[in-house]
Amino acid sequence: MRIIGGSNGGLRLYPPTTLPVRPTTDMAKEALFNVLQNRIDFEGMQVLDLFCGTGSIAFELASRGAAGVIAVDIHFKCVQYVNATAKKLEMDVIKSIRADALKFITSCKDEFDFIFVDPPYELPQLPQIPDRIVDHGLLKPGAWLVLEHASTRKMVAHPNLIETRKYGYSSFSFYQF
């Protein structure tokens, strides 16, 4: 796993192989950020990484200048790794929280400029996540949401869906609000 761009671009990270995750591949992450860098300036943004796993996206966002990154995962060892790595890299803008991401959506009182969601691909509620995020007021005006999902998974039609990009077995659906 590596940070693709920003102040820590090129830095390799080595999360424990025992974490219960399916990390976004470097190839898919690079493709994702190639699309986003032409649409979003992360400098100074407040961002949320739901189902953060290894924190790969959180580290990428912090490296690209996000002012605040909240990374949420239910697994203690994932949260522990993200917090320890953020401390080691002096990325004090990252705050990792142990919580059920779906419950976090309903209890969070903050608003974000960008939200990245990478749930387990088999999660039954996956297609409803964008509506849940909107319904609970987590997005600032003009905010972006990216949902990673299996390319075979059909997403619910949504008026804010801009496009879906497929990268092998993984796809990213881009929403703007």
mmCIF file of N, CA and C in Angstrom, residues 36-163:
data_model
loop_
_atom_site.group_PDB
_atom_site.id
_atom_site.type_symbol
_atom_site.label_atom_id
_atom_site.label_comp_id
_atom_site.label_asym_id
_atom_site.label_seq_id
_atom_site.Cartn_x
_atom_site.Cartn_y
_atom_site.Cartn_z
ATOM 1 N N LEU A 36 -10.403 12.469 -9.372
ATOM 2 C CA LEU A 36 -10.739 13.488 -8.372
ATOM 3 C C LEU A 36 -9.865 14.735 -8.460
ATOM 4 N N GLN A 37 -8.588 14.592 -8.769
ATOM 5 C CA GLN A 37 -7.696 15.758 -8.773
ATOM 6 C C GLN A 37 -8.104 16.796 -9.806
ATOM 7 N N ASN A 38 -8.866 16.389 -10.806
ATOM 8 C CA ASN A 38 -9.355 17.335 -11.812
ATOM 9 C C ASN A 38 -10.677 17.981 -11.403
ATOM 10 N N ARG A 39 -11.237 17.545 -10.280
ATOM 11 C CA ARG A 39 -12.537 18.047 -9.837
ATOM 12 C C ARG A 39 -12.512 18.673 -8.449
ATOM 13 N N ILE A 40 -11.566 18.238 -7.622
ATOM 14 C CA ILE A 40 -11.576 18.624 -6.215
ATOM 15 C C ILE A 40 -10.189 19.074 -5.770
ATOM 16 N N ASP A 41 -10.142 20.158 -5.012
ATOM 17 C CA ASP A 41 -8.922 20.570 -4.332
ATOM 18 C C ASP A 41 -9.127 20.209 -2.863
ATOM 19 N N PHE A 42 -8.415 19.216 -2.370
ATOM 20 C CA PHE A 42 -8.610 18.716 -1.013
ATOM 21 C C PHE A 42 -8.031 19.640 0.061
ATOM 22 N N GLU A 43 -7.239 20.620 -0.352
ATOM 23 C CA GLU A 43 -6.595 21.541 0.585
ATOM 24 C C GLU A 43 -7.644 22.190 1.485
ATOM 25 N N GLY A 44 -7.509 21.984 2.786
ATOM 26 C CA GLY A 44 -8.381 22.608 3.770
ATOM 27 C C GLY A 44 -9.738 21.955 3.963
ATOM 28 N N MET A 45 -10.012 20.870 3.278
ATOM 29 C CA MET A 45 -11.324 20.219 3.373
ATOM 30 C C MET A 45 -11.484 19.392 4.643
ATOM 31 N N GLN A 46 -12.739 19.239 5.036
ATOM 32 C CA GLN A 46 -13.121 18.310 6.090
ATOM 33 C C GLN A 46 -13.642 17.061 5.385
ATOM 34 N N VAL A 47 -13.025 15.911 5.685
ATOM 35 C CA VAL A 47 -13.378 14.694 4.968
ATOM 36 C C VAL A 47 -13.685 13.548 5.923
ATOM 37 N N LEU A 48 -14.454 12.595 5.406
ATOM 38 C CA LEU A 48 -14.866 11.422 6.173
ATOM 39 C C LEU A 48 -14.553 10.188 5.346
ATOM 40 N N ASP A 49 -13.911 9.210 5.973
ATOM 41 C CA ASP A 49 -13.593 7.929 5.353
ATOM 42 C C ASP A 49 -14.343 6.859 6.144
ATOM 43 N N LEU A 50 -15.453 6.363 5.570
ATOM 44 C CA LEU A 50 -16.265 5.353 6.250
ATOM 45 C C LEU A 50 -15.828 3.952 5.828
ATOM 46 N N PHE A 51 -15.792 3.037 6.789
ATOM 47 C CA PHE A 51 -15.262 1.684 6.582
ATOM 48 C C PHE A 51 -13.799 1.828 6.157
ATOM 49 N N CYS A 52 -13.007 2.541 6.956
ATOM 50 C CA CYS A 52 -11.655 2.952 6.544
ATOM 51 C C CYS A 52 -10.651 1.819 6.429
ATOM 52 N N GLY A 53 -10.848 0.703 7.110
ATOM 53 C CA GLY A 53 -9.912 -0.421 7.004
ATOM 54 C C GLY A 53 -8.499 -0.022 7.352
ATOM 55 N N THR A 54 -7.583 -0.118 6.394
ATOM 56 C CA THR A 54 -6.168 0.203 6.623
ATOM 57 C C THR A 54 -5.911 1.702 6.687
ATOM 58 N N GLY A 55 -6.912 2.510 6.330
ATOM 59 C CA GLY A 55 -6.724 3.955 6.328
ATOM 60 C C GLY A 55 -6.075 4.479 5.058
ATOM 61 N N SER A 56 -5.961 3.651 4.056
ATOM 62 C CA SER A 56 -5.304 4.040 2.808
ATOM 63 C C SER A 56 -5.858 5.347 2.240
ATOM 64 N N ILE A 57 -7.162 5.481 2.208
ATOM 65 C CA ILE A 57 -7.778 6.696 1.659
ATOM 66 C C ILE A 57 -7.579 7.865 2.629
ATOM 67 N N ALA A 58 -7.703 7.620 3.916
ATOM 68 C CA ALA A 58 -7.491 8.675 4.918
ATOM 69 C C ALA A 58 -6.082 9.248 4.809
ATOM 70 N N PHE A 59 -5.070 8.379 4.671
ATOM 71 C CA PHE A 59 -3.690 8.851 4.538
ATOM 72 C C PHE A 59 -3.503 9.642 3.238
ATOM 73 N N GLU A 60 -4.146 9.176 2.183
ATOM 74 C CA GLU A 60 -4.072 9.876 0.899
ATOM 75 C C GLU A 60 -4.670 11.274 1.018
ATOM 76 N N LEU A 61 -5.817 11.381 1.655
ATOM 77 C CA LEU A 61 -6.486 12.676 1.804
ATOM 78 C C LEU A 61 -5.669 13.632 2.667
ATOM 79 N N ALA A 62 -5.090 13.111 3.744
ATOM 80 C CA ALA A 62 -4.247 13.950 4.603
ATOM 81 C C ALA A 62 -3.006 14.414 3.843
ATOM 82 N N SER A 63 -2.410 13.527 3.056
ATOM 83 C CA SER A 63 -1.235 13.872 2.272
ATOM 84 C C SER A 63 -1.550 14.971 1.259
ATOM 85 N N ARG A 64 -2.797 15.015 0.806
ATOM 86 C CA ARG A 64 -3.208 15.997 -0.204
ATOM 87 C C ARG A 64 -3.765 17.286 0.417
ATOM 88 N N GLY A 65 -3.602 17.441 1.727
ATOM 89 C CA GLY A 65 -3.903 18.718 2.355
ATOM 90 C C GLY A 65 -5.232 18.856 3.063
ATOM 91 N N ALA A 66 -5.966 17.770 3.259
ATOM 92 C CA ALA A 66 -7.226 17.870 4.008
ATOM 93 C C ALA A 66 -6.947 18.429 5.400
ATOM 94 N N ALA A 67 -7.811 19.312 5.858
ATOM 95 C CA ALA A 67 -7.630 19.941 7.173
ATOM 96 C C ALA A 67 -8.054 19.016 8.304
ATOM 97 N N GLY A 68 -9.008 18.141 8.020
ATOM 98 C CA GLY A 68 -9.488 17.198 9.021
ATOM 99 C C GLY A 68 -9.982 15.943 8.339
ATOM 100 N N VAL A 69 -9.557 14.788 8.861
ATOM 101 C CA VAL A 69 -9.964 13.501 8.307
ATOM 102 C C VAL A 69 -10.480 12.648 9.448
ATOM 103 N N ILE A 70 -11.746 12.250 9.364
ATOM 104 C CA ILE A 70 -12.294 11.295 10.317
ATOM 105 C C ILE A 70 -12.376 9.959 9.599
ATOM 106 N N ALA A 71 -11.717 8.957 10.168
ATOM 107 C CA ALA A 71 -11.687 7.612 9.604
ATOM 108 C C ALA A 71 -12.441 6.684 10.555
ATOM 109 N N VAL A 72 -13.464 6.019 10.051
ATOM 110 C CA VAL A 72 -14.345 5.203 10.891
ATOM 111 C C VAL A 72 -14.280 3.742 10.468
ATOM 112 N N ASP A 73 -14.088 2.862 11.439
ATOM 113 C CA ASP A 73 -14.141 1.425 11.187
ATOM 114 C C ASP A 73 -14.593 0.726 12.461
ATOM 115 N N ILE A 74 -15.247 -0.393 12.309
ATOM 116 C CA ILE A 74 -15.751 -1.138 13.466
ATOM 117 C C ILE A 74 -14.672 -2.005 14.113
ATOM 118 N N HIS A 75 -13.622 -2.316 13.362
ATOM 119 C CA HIS A 75 -12.590 -3.227 13.863
ATOM 120 C C HIS A 75 -11.521 -2.473 14.647
ATOM 121 N N PHE A 76 -11.336 -2.877 15.887
ATOM 122 C CA PHE A 76 -10.382 -2.221 16.783
ATOM 123 C C PHE A 76 -8.971 -2.198 16.192
ATOM 124 N N LYS A 77 -8.529 -3.315 15.621
ATOM 125 C CA LYS A 77 -7.156 -3.371 15.100
ATOM 126 C C LYS A 77 -6.958 -2.426 13.915
ATOM 127 N N CYS A 78 -7.989 -2.201 13.123
ATOM 128 C CA CYS A 78 -7.892 -1.223 12.024
ATOM 129 C C CYS A 78 -7.729 0.179 12.588
ATOM 130 N N VAL A 79 -8.562 0.521 13.550
ATOM 131 C CA VAL A 79 -8.502 1.847 14.177
ATOM 132 C C VAL A 79 -7.149 2.041 14.857
ATOM 133 N N GLN A 80 -6.689 1.020 15.531
ATOM 134 C CA GLN A 80 -5.389 1.073 16.206
ATOM 135 C C GLN A 80 -4.264 1.311 15.190
ATOM 136 N N TYR A 81 -4.298 0.603 14.064
ATOM 137 C CA TYR A 81 -3.268 0.780 13.032
ATOM 138 C C TYR A 81 -3.316 2.190 12.450
ATOM 139 N N VAL A 82 -4.502 2.676 12.115
ATOM 140 C CA VAL A 82 -4.630 4.014 11.524
ATOM 141 C C VAL A 82 -4.117 5.066 12.500
ATOM 142 N N ASN A 83 -4.503 4.980 13.762
ATOM 143 C CA ASN A 83 -4.054 5.963 14.754
ATOM 144 C C ASN A 83 -2.535 5.910 14.941
ATOM 145 N N ALA A 84 -1.982 4.707 15.043
ATOM 146 C CA ALA A 84 -0.534 4.570 15.248
ATOM 147 C C ALA A 84 0.244 5.090 14.032
ATOM 148 N N THR A 85 -0.238 4.784 12.847
ATOM 149 C CA THR A 85 0.450 5.223 11.632
ATOM 150 C C THR A 85 0.332 6.735 11.461
ATOM 151 N N ALA A 86 -0.838 7.290 11.746
ATOM 152 C CA ALA A 86 -1.018 8.745 11.650
ATOM 153 C C ALA A 86 -0.067 9.456 12.611
ATOM 154 N N LYS A 87 0.082 8.903 13.806
ATOM 155 C CA LYS A 87 0.996 9.496 14.790
ATOM 156 C C LYS A 87 2.447 9.406 14.290
ATOM 157 N N LYS A 88 2.813 8.245 13.770
ATOM 158 C CA LYS A 88 4.170 8.031 13.265
ATOM 159 C C LYS A 88 4.484 8.995 12.105
ATOM 160 N N LEU A 89 3.510 9.232 11.237
ATOM 161 C CA LEU A 89 3.701 10.101 10.078
ATOM 162 C C LEU A 89 3.433 11.571 10.397
ATOM 163 N N GLU A 90 3.105 11.848 11.648
ATOM 164 C CA GLU A 90 2.772 13.203 12.109
ATOM 165 C C GLU A 90 1.615 13.796 11.303
ATOM 166 N N MET A 91 0.629 12.954 11.011
ATOM 167 C CA MET A 91 -0.590 13.389 10.330
ATOM 168 C C MET A 91 -1.665 13.598 11.392
ATOM 169 N N ASP A 92 -1.508 14.672 12.154
ATOM 170 C CA ASP A 92 -2.415 14.921 13.273
ATOM 171 C C ASP A 92 -3.807 15.343 12.827
ATOM 172 N N VAL A 93 -4.030 15.501 11.521
ATOM 173 C CA VAL A 93 -5.371 15.835 11.019
ATOM 174 C C VAL A 93 -6.264 14.598 10.963
ATOM 175 N N ILE A 94 -5.659 13.401 11.105
ATOM 176 C CA ILE A 94 -6.435 12.163 11.047
ATOM 177 C C ILE A 94 -6.882 11.763 12.447
ATOM 178 N N LYS A 95 -8.179 11.509 12.553
ATOM 179 C CA LYS A 95 -8.759 10.998 13.793
ATOM 180 C C LYS A 95 -9.522 9.735 13.434
ATOM 181 N N SER A 96 -9.084 8.603 13.970
ATOM 182 C CA SER A 96 -9.734 7.333 13.679
ATOM 183 C C SER A 96 -10.668 6.970 14.829
ATOM 184 N N ILE A 97 -11.881 6.574 14.470
ATOM 185 C CA ILE A 97 -12.916 6.279 15.455
ATOM 186 C C ILE A 97 -13.410 4.851 15.255
ATOM 187 N N ARG A 98 -13.510 4.121 16.358
ATOM 188 C CA ARG A 98 -14.080 2.771 16.294
ATOM 189 C C ARG A 98 -15.590 2.895 16.438
ATOM 190 N N ALA A 99 -16.298 2.550 15.367
ATOM 191 C CA ALA A 99 -17.754 2.612 15.376
ATOM 192 C C ALA A 99 -18.298 1.831 14.190
ATOM 193 N N ASP A 100 -19.528 1.408 14.310
ATOM 194 C CA ASP A 100 -20.258 0.843 13.187
ATOM 195 C C ASP A 100 -20.544 2.010 12.243
ATOM 196 N N ALA A 101 -20.054 1.951 11.024
ATOM 197 C CA ALA A 101 -20.160 3.084 10.094
ATOM 198 C C ALA A 101 -21.613 3.468 9.822
ATOM 199 N N LEU A 102 -22.513 2.495 9.720
ATOM 200 C CA LEU A 102 -23.919 2.813 9.454
ATOM 201 C C LEU A 102 -24.550 3.549 10.638
ATOM 202 N N LYS A 103 -24.186 3.174 11.842
ATOM 203 C CA LYS A 103 -24.683 3.886 13.029
ATOM 204 C C LYS A 103 -24.021 5.255 13.146
ATOM 205 N N PHE A 104 -22.748 5.350 12.755
ATOM 206 C CA PHE A 104 -22.037 6.626 12.790
ATOM 207 C C PHE A 104 -22.747 7.648 11.906
ATOM 208 N N ILE A 105 -23.204 7.210 10.739
ATOM 209 C CA ILE A 105 -23.925 8.113 9.827
ATOM 210 C C ILE A 105 -25.103 8.763 10.536
ATOM 211 N N THR A 106 -25.835 8.000 11.322
ATOM 212 C CA THR A 106 -27.040 8.527 11.973
ATOM 213 C C THR A 106 -26.730 9.375 13.207
ATOM 214 N N SER A 107 -25.549 9.197 13.790
ATOM 215 C CA SER A 107 -25.235 9.934 15.020
ATOM 216 C C SER A 107 -24.292 11.118 14.816
ATOM 217 N N CYS A 108 -23.616 11.180 13.686
ATOM 218 C CA CYS A 108 -22.636 12.236 13.423
ATOM 219 C C CYS A 108 -23.333 13.583 13.252
ATOM 220 N N LYS A 109 -22.777 14.610 13.866
ATOM 221 C CA LYS A 109 -23.337 15.969 13.784
ATOM 222 C C LYS A 109 -22.493 16.885 12.895
ATOM 223 N N ASP A 110 -21.403 16.363 12.337
ATOM 224 C CA ASP A 110 -20.513 17.162 11.497
ATOM 225 C C ASP A 110 -20.976 17.146 10.044
ATOM 226 N N GLU A 111 -20.488 18.121 9.281
ATOM 227 C CA GLU A 111 -20.693 18.164 7.837
ATOM 228 C C GLU A 111 -19.333 18.068 7.164
ATOM 229 N N PHE A 112 -19.324 17.485 5.970
ATOM 230 C CA PHE A 112 -18.062 17.223 5.283
ATOM 231 C C PHE A 112 -18.104 17.736 3.852
ATOM 232 N N ASP A 113 -16.896 18.064 3.347
ATOM 233 C CA ASP A 113 -16.726 18.482 1.959
ATOM 234 C C ASP A 113 -16.589 17.280 1.033
ATOM 235 N N PHE A 114 -16.094 16.173 1.595
ATOM 236 C CA PHE A 114 -15.859 14.960 0.808
ATOM 237 C C PHE A 114 -16.043 13.750 1.712
ATOM 238 N N ILE A 115 -16.769 12.759 1.209
ATOM 239 C CA ILE A 115 -16.945 11.504 1.940
ATOM 240 C C ILE A 115 -16.595 10.355 1.012
ATOM 241 N N PHE A 116 -15.749 9.445 1.515
ATOM 242 C CA PHE A 116 -15.412 8.228 0.802
ATOM 243 C C PHE A 116 -15.971 7.060 1.594
ATOM 244 N N VAL A 117 -16.675 6.166 0.900
ATOM 245 C CA VAL A 117 -17.301 5.015 1.558
ATOM 246 C C VAL A 117 -16.850 3.746 0.846
ATOM 247 N N ASP A 118 -16.248 2.835 1.599
ATOM 248 C CA ASP A 118 -15.781 1.562 1.038
ATOM 249 C C ASP A 118 -16.267 0.413 1.911
ATOM 250 N N PRO A 119 -17.581 0.142 1.868
ATOM 251 C CA PRO A 119 -18.130 -0.910 2.726
ATOM 252 C C PRO A 119 -17.815 -2.298 2.180
ATOM 253 N N PRO A 120 -18.043 -3.315 3.020
ATOM 254 C CA PRO A 120 -17.938 -4.680 2.478
ATOM 255 C C PRO A 120 -18.872 -4.789 1.264
ATOM 256 N N TYR A 121 -18.380 -5.374 0.200
ATOM 257 C CA TYR A 121 -19.157 -5.425 -1.041
ATOM 258 C C TYR A 121 -20.487 -6.165 -0.877
ATOM 259 N N GLU A 122 -20.559 -7.079 0.071
ATOM 260 C CA GLU A 122 -21.792 -7.847 0.262
ATOM 261 C C GLU A 122 -22.771 -7.189 1.236
ATOM 262 N N LEU A 123 -22.446 -6.023 1.755
ATOM 263 C CA LEU A 123 -23.313 -5.328 2.710
ATOM 264 C C LEU A 123 -24.692 -5.082 2.091
ATOM 265 N N PRO A 124 -25.765 -5.615 2.696
ATOM 266 C CA PRO A 124 -27.099 -5.449 2.102
ATOM 267 C C PRO A 124 -27.523 -3.988 1.942
ATOM 268 N N GLN A 125 -27.121 -3.113 2.873
ATOM 269 C CA GLN A 125 -27.534 -1.705 2.852
ATOM 270 C C GLN A 125 -26.695 -0.833 1.922
ATOM 271 N N LEU A 126 -25.709 -1.404 1.244
ATOM 272 C CA LEU A 126 -24.782 -0.633 0.422
ATOM 273 C C LEU A 126 -25.483 0.317 -0.550
ATOM 274 N N PRO A 127 -26.482 -0.107 -1.313
ATOM 275 C CA PRO A 127 -27.100 0.822 -2.276
ATOM 276 C C PRO A 127 -27.817 2.016 -1.631
ATOM 277 N N GLN A 128 -28.201 1.910 -0.370
ATOM 278 C CA GLN A 128 -28.918 2.990 0.302
ATOM 279 C C GLN A 128 -28.001 3.975 1.022
ATOM 280 N N ILE A 129 -26.704 3.720 1.049
ATOM 281 C CA ILE A 129 -25.778 4.568 1.803
ATOM 282 C C ILE A 129 -25.807 6.034 1.350
ATOM 283 N N PRO A 130 -25.787 6.339 0.055
ATOM 284 C CA PRO A 130 -25.840 7.764 -0.322
ATOM 285 C C PRO A 130 -27.071 8.482 0.239
ATOM 286 N N ASP A 131 -28.250 7.853 0.162
ATOM 287 C CA ASP A 131 -29.455 8.476 0.720
ATOM 288 C C ASP A 131 -29.361 8.647 2.229
ATOM 289 N N ARG A 132 -28.792 7.675 2.912
ATOM 290 C CA ARG A 132 -28.633 7.788 4.374
ATOM 291 C C ARG A 132 -27.733 8.976 4.730
ATOM 292 N N ILE A 133 -26.667 9.140 3.978
ATOM 293 C CA ILE A 133 -25.735 10.243 4.230
ATOM 294 C C ILE A 133 -26.427 11.582 3.988
ATOM 295 N N VAL A 134 -27.188 11.684 2.912
ATOM 296 C CA VAL A 134 -27.925 12.906 2.602
ATOM 297 C C VAL A 134 -28.992 13.169 3.665
ATOM 298 N N ASP A 135 -29.759 12.142 4.003
ATOM 299 C CA ASP A 135 -30.857 12.289 4.973
ATOM 300 C C ASP A 135 -30.373 12.760 6.342
ATOM 301 N N HIS A 136 -29.148 12.421 6.693
ATOM 302 C CA HIS A 136 -28.614 12.810 8.006
ATOM 303 C C HIS A 136 -27.742 14.062 7.938
ATOM 304 N N GLY A 137 -27.737 14.736 6.796
ATOM 305 C CA GLY A 137 -27.092 16.045 6.692
ATOM 306 C C GLY A 137 -25.588 16.056 6.850
ATOM 307 N N LEU A 138 -24.892 15.034 6.344
ATOM 308 C CA LEU A 138 -23.437 14.968 6.517
ATOM 309 C C LEU A 138 -22.656 15.716 5.437
ATOM 310 N N LEU A 139 -23.344 16.183 4.396
ATOM 311 C CA LEU A 139 -22.652 16.815 3.282
ATOM 312 C C LEU A 139 -22.886 18.325 3.247
ATOM 313 N N LYS A 140 -21.800 19.066 3.068
ATOM 314 C CA LYS A 140 -21.902 20.514 2.858
ATOM 315 C C LYS A 140 -22.384 20.762 1.433
ATOM 316 N N PRO A 141 -22.928 21.945 1.165
ATOM 317 C CA PRO A 141 -23.292 22.264 -0.220
ATOM 318 C C PRO A 141 -22.063 22.157 -1.139
ATOM 319 N N GLY A 142 -22.244 21.506 -2.289
ATOM 320 C CA GLY A 142 -21.148 21.317 -3.231
ATOM 321 C C GLY A 142 -20.251 20.130 -2.922
ATOM 322 N N ALA A 143 -20.574 19.395 -1.865
ATOM 323 C CA ALA A 143 -19.735 18.276 -1.432
ATOM 324 C C ALA A 143 -19.778 17.114 -2.424
ATOM 325 N N TRP A 144 -18.750 16.289 -2.334
ATOM 326 C CA TRP A 144 -18.641 15.079 -3.148
ATOM 327 C C TRP A 144 -18.710 13.850 -2.257
ATOM 328 N N LEU A 145 -19.277 12.786 -2.801
ATOM 329 C CA LEU A 145 -19.337 11.474 -2.156
ATOM 330 C C LEU A 145 -18.874 10.456 -3.178
ATOM 331 N N VAL A 146 -17.976 9.576 -2.761
ATOM 332 C CA VAL A 146 -17.540 8.474 -3.624
ATOM 333 C C VAL A 146 -17.826 7.181 -2.880
ATOM 334 N N LEU A 147 -18.531 6.279 -3.553
ATOM 335 C CA LEU A 147 -18.882 4.979 -2.995
ATOM 336 C C LEU A 147 -18.179 3.899 -3.805
ATOM 337 N N GLU A 148 -17.343 3.104 -3.140
ATOM 338 C CA GLU A 148 -16.695 1.980 -3.802
ATOM 339 C C GLU A 148 -17.584 0.756 -3.635
ATOM 340 N N HIS A 149 -17.734 0.006 -4.706
ATOM 341 C CA HIS A 149 -18.594 -1.185 -4.660
ATOM 342 C C HIS A 149 -18.153 -2.177 -5.719
ATOM 343 N N ALA A 150 -18.650 -3.402 -5.616
ATOM 344 C CA ALA A 150 -18.348 -4.412 -6.625
ATOM 345 C C ALA A 150 -18.926 -3.970 -7.958
ATOM 346 N N SER A 151 -18.197 -4.212 -9.020
ATOM 347 C CA SER A 151 -18.665 -3.812 -10.349
ATOM 348 C C SER A 151 -19.956 -4.524 -10.736
ATOM 349 N N THR A 152 -20.206 -5.668 -10.133
ATOM 350 C CA THR A 152 -21.421 -6.426 -10.428
ATOM 351 C C THR A 152 -22.631 -5.933 -9.643
ATOM 352 N N ARG A 153 -22.403 -5.052 -8.682
ATOM 353 C CA ARG A 153 -23.480 -4.573 -7.805
ATOM 354 C C ARG A 153 -24.237 -3.434 -8.467
ATOM 355 N N LYS A 154 -25.539 -3.574 -8.559
ATOM 356 C CA LYS A 154 -26.381 -2.521 -9.138
ATOM 357 C C LYS A 154 -26.675 -1.488 -8.058
ATOM 358 N N MET A 155 -26.462 -0.218 -8.393
ATOM 359 C CA MET A 155 -26.710 0.863 -7.449
ATOM 360 C C MET A 155 -28.091 1.467 -7.704
ATOM 361 N N VAL A 156 -28.681 1.981 -6.641
ATOM 362 C CA VAL A 156 -29.981 2.626 -6.726
ATOM 363 C C VAL A 156 -29.827 3.927 -7.510
ATOM 364 N N ALA A 157 -30.761 4.197 -8.417
ATOM 365 C CA ALA A 157 -30.728 5.458 -9.160
ATOM 366 C C ALA A 157 -30.771 6.620 -8.175
ATOM 367 N N HIS A 158 -29.950 7.625 -8.416
ATOM 368 C CA HIS A 158 -29.859 8.759 -7.493
ATOM 369 C C HIS A 158 -29.667 10.035 -8.316
ATOM 370 N N PRO A 159 -30.401 11.099 -7.989
ATOM 371 C CA PRO A 159 -30.289 12.326 -8.789
ATOM 372 C C PRO A 159 -28.908 12.988 -8.732
ATOM 373 N N ASN A 160 -28.106 12.672 -7.713
ATOM 374 C CA ASN A 160 -26.798 13.293 -7.577
ATOM 375 C C ASN A 160 -25.660 12.430 -8.114
ATOM 376 N N LEU A 161 -25.990 11.264 -8.693
ATOM 377 C CA LEU A 161 -24.966 10.398 -9.266
ATOM 378 C C LEU A 161 -24.442 11.029 -10.549
ATOM 379 N N ILE A 162 -23.147 11.315 -10.573
ATOM 380 C CA ILE A 162 -22.501 11.920 -11.733
ATOM 381 C C ILE A 162 -22.064 10.837 -12.716
ATOM 382 N N GLU A 163 -21.362 9.837 -12.193
ATOM 383 C CA GLU A 163 -20.881 8.750 -13.042
ATOM 384 C C GLU A 163 -20.384 7.598 -12.182
#
